[in-house]
């Protein structure tokens, strides 16, 4: 059984590389990726590692994962009149039971039920665990100690990336790091999962390079800046659910933010907002971790994967029949983010004159790179931005405000404000915390952070911040999570589901 599991995982990773990276990697045939023919040299290790990245790509860009899980729940999005996609209203209203009952839950186009199956995340974790162990066994003398350290660090980054995504969606999850796990495992408290992951990351993150000389893999492969931002997110999520230790988590975020912003070997910078197209096309000095997409090379996400599918129309979304955006933001929310008469270049560059339109003319123009022939049914071919420098800067500002470091927090958040040509924030204490929360709303709109920010800060409980709040009792019973598919119970007597959604 152990041998069978091992061969399956190796073949799975190899086949993923063949399908997802065939243009860039010369891969050994699949039937030679096991036994003594594999784990012989750097090419073998690179092929297996590429397969793990491809698992993350599959988990997040073969469906509407980022829009549905990260942006739309409890949101101020409104479904455009005449749009048949009723799931928009269900997600925005956090009406998950309604979503389960309508056809969109199992519809082959969106199939939200697939989000409840965590198999792909554990395939990613298992493969990362195998990579971590096997790199030390590669006999090729040309595979250096530095090579081994870098690939081990990539394995640690990838498995903890998967754990962050798991806990933000499901709460408590099984946790393991051994390469060939066969034991059925119970769910572990999510704060403990994050704490173990943070200890793991702390040991290996410095073995990742700050950036790469090869511009084609900048932000596409794990870099130290992406690892630091991942750790900042893990700390901030843990702080939201572990009040007894929140100060330690906020302190760690502040220190990590200092390392990223001031000790990065001149590897990262915020690009001028005028270069928005470059930022979201990807692989810039602002990017920390992204998933590559290029229509010119056939590297396409699913048509539903990008938030741009919700908020663009022709000519910024092909073909010409896409003459209405599916959704728009309520004017009340936009007025909070962009008060009348206040300067902000994000309003100028990311919206057009139809910013307040409710008839389908609304567009969010952050994601407008088009490399397609007229008539092709495709979205813009921006990369999927998972982490970028602006996100990390704002996490640090938030942590500083939570620590009572008002002056430091203002200085940090105003880095983002200055880039946008907006007036500096002058608030203190609770008003400053609110200002930073809304700054994240402004800066990261459509990038898969909005719902998670509501949940971890508990603002999802209050109608002052959330247009569709969750009640305290429901929240405590798991209403903020997604359901877990019944298949998780197979051959695991220790497994439990998220009871709220039964």
Short mmCIF file of C-alpha atoms in Angstrom, two decimals:
data_model
loop_
_atom_site.label_atom_id
_atom_site.label_comp_id
_atom_site.label_asym_id
_atom_site.label_seq_id
_atom_site.Cartn_x
_atom_site.Cartn_y
_atom_site.Cartn_z
CA UNK A 1 0.00 0.00 0.00
CA UNK A 2 2.81 2.42 0.89
CA UNK A 3 4.50 1.74 -2.43
CA UNK A 4 1.24 2.27 -4.32
CA UNK A 5 0.57 5.59 -2.59
CA UNK A 6 4.11 6.74 -3.31
CA UNK A 7 3.92 5.84 -7.00
CA UNK A 8 0.51 7.52 -7.34
CA UNK A 9 1.75 10.78 -5.87
CA UNK A 10 4.86 10.83 -8.02
CA UNK A 11 2.83 10.10 -11.14
CA UNK A 12 0.26 12.75 -10.18
CA UNK A 13 2.93 15.39 -9.78
CA UNK A 14 4.65 14.37 -12.98
CA UNK A 15 1.41 14.47 -14.96
CA UNK A 16 0.61 17.89 -13.50
CA UNK A 17 3.94 19.20 -14.74
CA UNK A 18 3.35 17.73 -18.17
CA UNK A 19 -0.05 19.42 -18.48
CA UNK A 20 0.75 22.74 -16.81
CA UNK A 21 4.40 23.48 -17.60
CA UNK A 22 5.13 21.55 -20.80
CA UNK A 23 6.35 24.67 -22.57
CA UNK A 24 9.03 25.39 -20.02
CA UNK A 25 10.22 22.02 -18.71
CA UNK A 26 11.77 19.02 -20.44
CA UNK A 27 10.20 16.32 -18.29
CA UNK A 28 11.07 12.64 -18.00
CA UNK A 29 8.22 10.45 -19.35
CA UNK A 30 5.61 9.67 -16.72
CA UNK A 31 6.29 5.94 -16.71
CA UNK A 32 9.90 6.61 -15.69
CA UNK A 33 9.12 8.83 -12.69
CA UNK A 34 9.24 6.11 -10.05
CA UNK A 35 11.73 3.79 -8.42
CA UNK A 36 15.42 4.13 -9.22
CA UNK A 37 14.74 6.27 -12.28
CA UNK A 38 13.53 9.22 -10.22
CA UNK A 39 14.99 11.65 -7.66
CA UNK A 40 18.34 11.36 -9.39
CA UNK A 41 19.14 14.97 -10.28
CA UNK A 42 17.94 18.55 -10.27
CA UNK A 43 15.75 17.99 -13.33
CA UNK A 44 13.75 15.38 -11.41
CA UNK A 45 13.36 17.69 -8.42
CA UNK A 46 12.34 20.59 -10.64
CA UNK A 47 9.72 18.49 -12.41
CA UNK A 48 8.19 17.32 -9.13
CA UNK A 49 8.22 20.87 -7.70
CA UNK A 50 6.51 22.22 -10.80
CA UNK A 51 3.76 19.68 -10.22
CA UNK A 52 3.06 21.13 -6.76
CA UNK A 53 2.71 24.64 -8.14
CA UNK A 54 0.35 23.23 -10.71
CA UNK A 55 -1.81 21.76 -7.94
CA UNK A 56 -2.16 25.25 -6.46
CA UNK A 57 -3.05 26.53 -9.91
CA UNK A 58 -5.71 23.84 -10.27
CA UNK A 59 -7.15 24.54 -6.82
CA UNK A 60 -7.53 28.27 -7.41
CA UNK A 61 -7.88 29.00 -11.14
CA UNK A 62 -9.89 26.10 -12.57
CA UNK A 63 -13.03 27.57 -11.00
CA UNK A 64 -14.42 30.77 -9.48
CA UNK A 65 -12.45 30.12 -6.28
CA UNK A 66 -10.96 33.56 -5.64
CA UNK A 67 -14.13 35.56 -6.43
CA UNK A 68 -16.49 33.22 -4.57
CA UNK A 69 -14.40 32.36 -1.53
CA UNK A 70 -12.40 35.56 -1.06
CA UNK A 71 -14.43 38.46 -2.41
CA UNK A 72 -18.16 37.95 -2.79
CA UNK A 73 -19.45 36.59 0.53
CA UNK A 74 -21.10 39.21 2.76
CA UNK A 75 -20.10 41.82 0.20
CA UNK A 76 -21.72 45.05 -1.05
CA UNK A 77 -21.98 43.57 -4.56
CA UNK A 78 -25.37 43.75 -6.26
CA UNK A 79 -26.48 41.57 -9.13
CA UNK A 80 -27.16 43.54 -12.32
CA UNK A 81 -30.83 43.49 -13.27
CA UNK A 82 -31.55 40.88 -15.92
CA UNK A 83 -28.50 38.82 -14.99
CA UNK A 84 -29.50 35.20 -14.52
CA UNK A 85 -26.61 34.44 -12.17
CA UNK A 86 -28.59 34.33 -8.95
CA UNK A 87 -25.61 32.90 -7.08
CA UNK A 88 -24.24 36.46 -6.87
CA UNK A 89 -27.06 37.50 -4.55
CA UNK A 90 -26.75 34.28 -2.53
CA UNK A 91 -23.01 34.73 -1.98
CA UNK A 92 -23.26 38.44 -1.23
CA UNK A 93 -26.02 37.75 1.27
CA UNK A 94 -24.13 34.80 2.79
CA UNK A 95 -27.12 32.67 1.92
CA UNK A 96 -25.11 29.49 1.58
CA UNK A 97 -28.09 27.25 2.22
CA UNK A 98 -29.92 28.97 -0.59
CA UNK A 99 -26.89 28.49 -2.80
CA UNK A 100 -26.88 24.80 -1.96
CA UNK A 101 -30.50 24.48 -3.01
CA UNK A 102 -30.26 26.24 -6.36
CA UNK A 103 -28.76 24.84 -9.52
CA UNK A 104 -25.51 26.79 -9.26
CA UNK A 105 -24.26 24.62 -6.38
CA UNK A 106 -23.70 21.64 -8.65
CA UNK A 107 -23.83 23.38 -12.04
CA UNK A 108 -21.00 22.13 -14.24
CA UNK A 109 -19.97 25.69 -15.12
CA UNK A 110 -19.42 26.89 -11.54
CA UNK A 111 -19.94 23.80 -9.37
CA UNK A 112 -19.50 25.51 -6.02
CA UNK A 113 -19.82 22.10 -4.40
CA UNK A 114 -16.27 21.39 -5.57
CA UNK A 115 -15.02 24.13 -3.23
CA UNK A 116 -16.14 21.95 -0.33
CA UNK A 117 -13.80 19.11 -1.37
CA UNK A 118 -10.36 19.64 0.06
CA UNK A 119 -8.61 16.74 -1.72
CA UNK A 120 -6.53 18.96 -4.02
CA UNK A 121 -5.15 20.89 -1.04
CA UNK A 122 -4.03 17.69 0.68
CA UNK A 123 -2.51 16.39 -2.56
CA UNK A 124 -0.52 19.62 -2.61
CA UNK A 125 0.51 19.19 1.04
CA UNK A 126 1.44 15.54 0.61
CA UNK A 127 3.56 16.31 -2.45
CA UNK A 128 5.29 19.17 -0.63
CA UNK A 129 6.02 16.83 2.28
CA UNK A 130 7.55 14.31 -0.13
CA UNK A 131 9.66 16.99 -1.80
CA UNK A 132 10.97 18.13 1.57
CA UNK A 133 12.24 14.64 2.38
CA UNK A 134 13.48 13.55 -1.04
CA UNK A 135 15.75 16.51 -1.88
CA UNK A 136 18.31 15.30 0.63
CA UNK A 137 18.44 11.91 -1.08
CA UNK A 138 19.32 13.12 -4.58
CA UNK A 139 22.70 11.53 -5.37
CA UNK A 140 23.82 13.87 -8.17
CA UNK A 141 26.91 15.78 -6.89
CA UNK A 142 25.93 18.72 -9.10
CA UNK A 143 22.80 19.15 -6.94
CA UNK A 144 24.39 21.43 -4.35
CA UNK A 145 23.63 22.04 -0.70
CA UNK A 146 22.28 25.46 -1.70
CA UNK A 147 19.96 23.78 -4.24
CA UNK A 148 18.67 21.41 -1.57
CA UNK A 149 18.06 24.24 0.89
CA UNK A 150 16.13 26.25 -1.70
CA UNK A 151 13.88 23.36 -2.72
CA UNK A 152 13.23 22.44 0.92
CA UNK A 153 12.17 26.04 1.55
CA UNK A 154 9.86 25.92 -1.47
CA UNK A 155 8.28 22.75 -0.08
CA UNK A 156 7.68 24.45 3.28
CA UNK A 157 6.23 27.53 1.58
CA UNK A 158 3.85 25.48 -0.56
CA UNK A 159 2.52 23.27 2.22
CA UNK A 160 1.89 26.26 4.50
CA UNK A 161 0.28 28.18 1.67
CA UNK A 162 -2.15 25.27 1.38
CA UNK A 163 -2.77 25.23 5.14
CA UNK A 164 -3.55 28.97 5.18
CA UNK A 165 -6.09 28.55 2.40
CA UNK A 166 -7.60 25.54 4.16
CA UNK A 167 -8.09 27.19 7.57
CA UNK A 168 -9.50 30.38 6.07
CA UNK A 169 -12.14 28.35 4.27
CA UNK A 170 -12.87 25.49 6.66
CA UNK A 171 -11.55 26.43 10.12
CA UNK A 172 -10.05 23.42 11.93
CA UNK A 173 -8.35 20.98 9.53
CA UNK A 174 -6.15 17.87 9.75
CA UNK A 175 -2.45 18.72 9.92
CA UNK A 176 0.59 16.64 9.10
CA UNK A 177 4.08 17.10 7.65
CA UNK A 178 5.31 13.52 7.32
CA UNK A 179 5.89 12.49 3.73
CA UNK A 180 3.88 9.28 3.51
CA UNK A 181 1.02 9.71 5.92
CA UNK A 182 -1.38 6.76 6.12
CA UNK A 183 -3.11 7.47 9.41
CA UNK A 184 -6.64 8.90 9.55
CA UNK A 185 -6.37 12.20 11.39
CA UNK A 186 -8.85 14.37 13.31
CA UNK A 187 -9.22 18.06 12.68
CA UNK A 188 -6.74 20.21 14.58
CA UNK A 189 -7.61 23.61 16.04
CA UNK A 190 -6.82 26.08 13.28
CA UNK A 191 -4.73 28.34 15.54
CA UNK A 192 -2.52 25.36 16.37
CA UNK A 193 -2.24 24.57 12.66
CA UNK A 194 -1.09 28.14 12.01
CA UNK A 195 1.32 28.18 14.95
CA UNK A 196 2.97 24.97 13.76
CA UNK A 197 3.15 26.34 10.26
CA UNK A 198 4.72 29.58 11.47
CA UNK A 199 7.39 27.64 13.35
CA UNK A 200 7.97 25.64 10.18
CA UNK A 201 8.24 28.77 8.02
CA UNK A 202 10.58 30.51 10.43
CA UNK A 203 13.16 27.76 10.06
CA UNK A 204 13.33 27.83 6.26
CA UNK A 205 12.12 31.13 4.78
CA UNK A 206 15.62 32.61 4.65
CA UNK A 207 16.69 29.83 2.29
CA UNK A 208 14.46 31.39 -0.38
CA UNK A 209 15.96 34.12 -2.58
CA UNK A 210 14.61 37.65 -2.30
CA UNK A 211 14.03 37.53 -6.06
CA UNK A 212 15.25 35.79 -9.22
CA UNK A 213 17.59 36.88 -11.98
CA UNK A 214 15.28 35.15 -14.46
CA UNK A 215 12.39 37.64 -14.91
CA UNK A 216 10.06 34.90 -16.17
CA UNK A 217 9.79 33.34 -12.69
CA UNK A 218 9.75 36.49 -10.54
CA UNK A 219 6.77 36.11 -8.18
CA UNK A 220 5.79 32.88 -9.98
CA UNK A 221 8.11 30.80 -7.83
CA UNK A 222 8.36 31.20 -4.06
CA UNK A 223 10.47 34.17 -2.97
CA UNK A 224 11.38 35.33 0.51
CA UNK A 225 9.02 38.29 0.20
CA UNK A 226 6.11 35.97 -0.60
CA UNK A 227 7.06 33.75 2.34
CA UNK A 228 7.10 36.76 4.67
CA UNK A 229 3.70 37.94 3.44
CA UNK A 230 2.35 34.40 3.92
CA UNK A 231 3.61 34.44 7.52
CA UNK A 232 2.04 37.86 8.08
CA UNK A 233 -1.34 36.50 6.93
CA UNK A 234 -0.95 33.45 9.16
CA UNK A 235 -0.19 35.63 12.18
CA UNK A 236 -3.09 38.00 11.47
CA UNK A 237 -5.56 35.14 11.12
CA UNK A 238 -4.30 33.55 14.34
CA UNK A 239 -4.55 36.92 16.15
CA UNK A 240 -8.21 37.17 15.20
CA UNK A 241 -9.04 33.82 16.81
CA UNK A 242 -6.53 33.71 19.67
CA UNK A 243 -7.09 36.89 21.71
CA UNK A 244 -4.85 35.73 24.57
CA UNK A 245 -1.84 35.79 22.23
CA UNK A 246 -2.83 38.48 19.76
CA UNK A 247 -0.16 40.93 20.93
CA UNK A 248 2.58 38.43 20.14
CA UNK A 249 1.09 37.86 16.69
CA UNK A 250 0.79 41.59 15.95
CA UNK A 251 4.36 42.14 17.13
CA UNK A 252 5.59 39.40 14.79
CA UNK A 253 3.71 40.98 11.87
CA UNK A 254 5.30 44.36 12.58
CA UNK A 255 8.77 42.79 12.66
CA UNK A 256 8.15 40.76 9.51
CA UNK A 257 6.86 43.90 7.81
CA UNK A 258 10.07 45.72 8.73
CA UNK A 259 12.12 42.87 7.29
CA UNK A 260 10.14 42.90 4.06
CA UNK A 261 10.08 46.66 3.60
CA UNK A 262 13.56 47.60 4.80
CA UNK A 263 15.81 44.55 4.45
CA UNK A 264 14.77 43.19 1.07
CA UNK A 265 18.06 43.70 -0.81
CA UNK A 266 16.32 46.29 -3.01
CA UNK A 267 14.14 43.56 -4.50
CA UNK A 268 10.65 45.07 -4.19
CA UNK A 269 8.92 48.40 -4.69
CA UNK A 270 5.48 49.87 -5.23
CA UNK A 271 5.02 50.76 -8.87
CA UNK A 272 3.40 54.07 -9.83
CA UNK A 273 -0.36 53.67 -10.15
CA UNK A 274 -0.05 54.78 -13.76
CA UNK A 275 1.51 51.34 -14.36
CA UNK A 276 -1.60 49.48 -13.18
CA UNK A 277 -1.59 47.25 -16.25
CA UNK A 278 1.92 46.09 -15.45
CA UNK A 279 1.12 45.45 -11.79
CA UNK A 280 -1.73 43.09 -12.58
CA UNK A 281 -0.22 41.55 -15.69
CA UNK A 282 2.33 40.38 -13.14
CA UNK A 283 5.98 39.51 -12.55
CA UNK A 284 6.91 43.03 -11.40
CA UNK A 285 8.88 44.29 -8.42
CA UNK A 286 5.55 44.75 -6.60
CA UNK A 287 4.58 41.10 -6.95
CA UNK A 288 5.33 38.66 -4.13
CA UNK A 289 3.46 35.56 -5.31
CA UNK A 290 1.27 35.03 -8.37
CA UNK A 291 -0.17 32.37 -10.66
CA UNK A 292 0.90 32.81 -14.27
CA UNK A 293 -1.58 33.32 -17.10
CA UNK A 294 -0.73 34.11 -20.71
CA UNK A 295 -3.20 33.73 -23.55
CA UNK A 296 -0.35 34.02 -26.05
CA UNK A 297 1.15 30.79 -24.69
CA UNK A 298 -2.10 28.95 -24.04
CA UNK A 299 -1.84 29.34 -20.25
CA UNK A 300 -5.47 30.21 -19.48
CA UNK A 301 -7.48 30.21 -16.30
CA UNK A 302 -11.05 29.02 -16.27
CA UNK A 303 -13.38 31.72 -17.60
CA UNK A 304 -14.92 32.06 -14.12
CA UNK A 305 -11.64 32.20 -12.18
CA UNK A 306 -10.92 35.92 -12.22
CA UNK A 307 -12.88 38.64 -10.46
CA UNK A 308 -12.78 40.53 -13.75
CA UNK A 309 -15.46 38.14 -15.01
CA UNK A 310 -17.85 39.80 -12.56
CA UNK A 311 -17.01 43.46 -13.16
CA UNK A 312 -15.99 43.98 -16.79
CA UNK A 313 -17.84 44.20 -20.07
CA UNK A 314 -17.01 44.73 -23.72
CA UNK A 315 -14.58 46.05 -24.98
CA UNK A 316 -12.59 45.14 -21.86
CA UNK A 317 -14.07 41.65 -21.88
CA UNK A 318 -14.50 39.67 -25.06
CA UNK A 319 -16.68 39.04 -27.05
CA UNK A 320 -18.95 41.97 -27.96
CA UNK A 321 -22.00 40.12 -26.63
CA UNK A 322 -20.66 40.74 -23.11
CA UNK A 323 -22.26 44.17 -23.10
CA UNK A 324 -23.10 44.26 -19.37
CA UNK A 325 -21.08 43.52 -16.25
CA UNK A 326 -22.68 40.88 -14.06
CA UNK A 327 -22.49 42.90 -10.87
CA UNK A 328 -21.71 46.31 -9.36
CA UNK A 329 -20.85 47.81 -5.98
CA UNK A 330 -23.52 49.68 -4.07
CA UNK A 331 -23.08 53.44 -4.15
CA UNK A 332 -23.11 53.58 -0.34
CA UNK A 333 -19.97 51.45 -0.24
CA UNK A 334 -18.21 53.41 -2.97
CA UNK A 335 -18.97 56.67 -1.16
CA UNK A 336 -17.30 55.27 1.98
CA UNK A 337 -14.19 54.34 0.02
CA UNK A 338 -14.07 57.44 -2.17
CA UNK A 339 -15.65 60.46 -0.43
CA UNK A 340 -16.72 63.22 -2.80
CA UNK A 341 -14.08 65.85 -3.42
CA UNK A 342 -11.19 63.81 -1.99
CA UNK A 343 -8.30 63.03 -4.37
CA UNK A 344 -7.42 59.41 -5.07
CA UNK A 345 -5.81 58.20 -8.29
CA UNK A 346 -7.26 54.73 -7.76
CA UNK A 347 -10.67 56.21 -8.50
CA UNK A 348 -9.26 57.70 -11.68
CA UNK A 349 -7.36 54.64 -12.93
CA UNK A 350 -9.53 51.80 -11.69
CA UNK A 351 -12.97 53.16 -12.59
CA UNK A 352 -14.55 55.03 -15.49
CA UNK A 353 -17.42 57.49 -15.71
CA UNK A 354 -19.87 54.66 -14.98
CA UNK A 355 -18.52 54.02 -11.48
CA UNK A 356 -22.02 54.38 -9.96
CA UNK A 357 -23.93 52.70 -12.79
CA UNK A 358 -26.48 50.03 -11.87
CA UNK A 359 -27.50 48.99 -15.40
CA UNK A 360 -24.47 46.88 -16.34
CA UNK A 361 -22.16 49.71 -17.40
CA UNK A 362 -20.15 49.51 -14.15
CA UNK A 363 -16.57 48.34 -14.49
CA UNK A 364 -13.60 47.80 -12.17
CA UNK A 365 -10.67 48.52 -14.47
CA UNK A 366 -7.82 47.11 -12.38
CA UNK A 367 -7.79 43.98 -14.54
CA UNK A 368 -7.80 45.09 -18.15
CA UNK A 369 -4.93 43.36 -19.96
CA UNK A 370 -6.36 41.89 -23.15
CA UNK A 371 -4.35 39.66 -25.49
CA UNK A 372 -7.08 37.93 -27.44
CA UNK A 373 -8.53 38.02 -30.92
CA UNK A 374 -11.81 39.79 -31.50
CA UNK A 375 -14.67 37.45 -30.70
CA UNK A 376 -12.81 35.11 -28.34
CA UNK A 377 -14.78 34.41 -25.16
CA UNK A 378 -12.02 35.19 -22.66
CA UNK A 379 -11.29 37.41 -19.71
CA UNK A 380 -8.21 39.63 -19.47
CA UNK A 381 -5.05 37.58 -19.12
CA UNK A 382 -3.69 39.12 -15.93
CA UNK A 383 -1.84 36.85 -13.53
CA UNK A 384 -3.73 35.79 -10.42
CA UNK A 385 -2.16 38.02 -7.77
CA UNK A 386 -2.00 36.06 -4.51
CA UNK A 387 0.33 38.40 -2.57
CA UNK A 388 1.79 41.79 -3.50
CA UNK A 389 3.77 44.37 -1.60
CA UNK A 390 0.82 46.71 -0.99
CA UNK A 391 -0.99 43.93 0.87
CA UNK A 392 1.98 43.32 3.17
CA UNK A 393 2.41 47.04 3.88
CA UNK A 394 -1.22 47.34 4.93
CA UNK A 395 -1.02 44.23 7.11
CA UNK A 396 1.90 45.83 8.92
CA UNK A 397 -0.02 49.09 9.36
CA UNK A 398 -2.96 47.15 10.80
CA UNK A 399 -0.71 45.31 13.26
CA UNK A 400 0.95 48.56 14.34
CA UNK A 401 -2.45 50.13 14.98
CA UNK A 402 -3.51 47.11 17.04
CA UNK A 403 -0.31 47.52 19.09
CA UNK A 404 -1.18 51.16 19.79
CA UNK A 405 1.71 52.42 17.63
CA UNK A 406 -0.40 55.16 16.09
CA UNK A 407 2.41 57.21 14.56
CA UNK A 408 4.06 54.15 13.04
CA UNK A 409 0.75 52.87 11.68
CA UNK A 410 -0.05 56.23 10.09
CA UNK A 411 3.39 56.40 8.48
CA UNK A 412 3.00 52.89 7.08
CA UNK A 413 -0.52 53.22 5.70
CA UNK A 414 0.34 56.60 4.22
CA UNK A 415 2.92 54.92 1.99
CA UNK A 416 -0.04 53.43 0.14
CA UNK A 417 -1.99 56.71 0.32
CA UNK A 418 0.94 58.64 -1.13
CA UNK A 419 1.20 56.28 -4.08
CA UNK A 420 -2.50 56.91 -4.73
CA UNK A 421 -2.17 60.69 -4.45
CA UNK A 422 -4.65 60.61 -1.56
CA UNK A 423 -4.65 62.79 1.55
CA UNK A 424 -2.64 61.29 4.43
CA UNK A 425 -4.53 59.56 7.25
CA UNK A 426 -4.32 61.51 10.52
CA UNK A 427 -6.57 59.38 12.74
CA UNK A 428 -5.64 57.59 15.98
CA UNK A 429 -6.80 54.55 17.93
CA UNK A 430 -10.11 53.00 16.79
CA UNK A 431 -10.59 55.53 14.00
CA UNK A 432 -7.14 54.67 12.69
CA UNK A 433 -7.95 50.94 12.74
CA UNK A 434 -11.10 51.65 10.74
CA UNK A 435 -9.18 53.82 8.28
CA UNK A 436 -6.68 51.02 7.65
CA UNK A 437 -9.49 48.50 7.21
CA UNK A 438 -11.06 50.69 4.52
CA UNK A 439 -7.67 51.30 2.95
CA UNK A 440 -7.36 47.54 2.45
CA UNK A 441 -10.84 47.58 0.91
CA UNK A 442 -9.77 50.29 -1.52
CA UNK A 443 -6.36 48.96 -2.46
CA UNK A 444 -7.17 45.25 -2.65
CA UNK A 445 -10.66 45.34 -4.18
CA UNK A 446 -11.21 42.23 -6.28
CA UNK A 447 -8.00 40.49 -5.16
CA UNK A 448 -9.55 37.89 -2.84
CA UNK A 449 -8.98 39.53 0.57
CA UNK A 450 -12.25 41.29 1.42
CA UNK A 451 -14.17 38.43 3.04
CA UNK A 452 -11.16 37.14 4.96
CA UNK A 453 -10.51 40.62 6.35
CA UNK A 454 -14.11 40.81 7.55
CA UNK A 455 -13.89 37.42 9.27
CA UNK A 456 -10.52 37.67 11.01
CA UNK A 457 -11.25 41.20 12.35
CA UNK A 458 -14.79 40.16 13.38
CA UNK A 459 -16.17 43.12 11.43
CA UNK A 460 -18.34 40.56 9.67
CA UNK A 461 -20.50 40.69 12.83
CA UNK A 462 -21.33 44.40 12.52
CA UNK A 463 -23.49 46.16 9.97
CA UNK A 464 -21.30 49.25 10.34
CA UNK A 465 -18.66 47.42 8.28
CA UNK A 466 -20.47 44.51 6.67
CA UNK A 467 -23.44 44.87 4.35
CA UNK A 468 -24.64 41.35 5.16
CA UNK A 469 -23.41 40.62 8.71
CA UNK A 470 -23.35 37.20 10.38
CA UNK A 471 -24.92 36.87 13.84
CA UNK A 472 -22.60 36.21 16.76
CA UNK A 473 -24.10 32.82 17.61
CA UNK A 474 -24.03 31.72 13.97
CA UNK A 475 -20.44 32.93 13.63
CA UNK A 476 -19.37 30.97 16.69
CA UNK A 477 -21.08 27.90 15.25
CA UNK A 478 -19.12 28.16 12.02
CA UNK A 479 -21.34 30.21 9.70
CA UNK A 480 -18.22 31.96 8.35
CA UNK A 481 -16.80 28.69 7.00
CA UNK A 482 -17.70 26.69 3.90
CA UNK A 483 -19.32 23.27 4.22
CA UNK A 484 -16.98 20.26 4.09
CA UNK A 485 -17.98 17.59 1.61
CA UNK A 486 -19.13 14.27 3.03
CA UNK A 487 -16.28 12.53 1.22
CA UNK A 488 -13.91 13.81 3.93
CA UNK A 489 -15.50 11.19 6.22
CA UNK A 490 -14.42 8.28 4.01
CA UNK A 491 -12.16 5.86 5.90
CA UNK A 492 -11.60 8.42 8.65
CA UNK A 493 -13.46 7.71 11.91
CA UNK A 494 -11.94 10.83 13.50
CA UNK A 495 -13.30 13.30 10.96
CA UNK A 496 -16.13 15.74 11.67
CA UNK A 497 -17.90 18.18 9.35
CA UNK A 498 -18.83 21.83 9.79
CA UNK A 499 -22.11 21.27 11.62
CA UNK A 500 -23.58 24.69 10.87
CA UNK A 501 -24.09 23.74 7.21
CA UNK A 502 -25.70 20.35 7.79
#
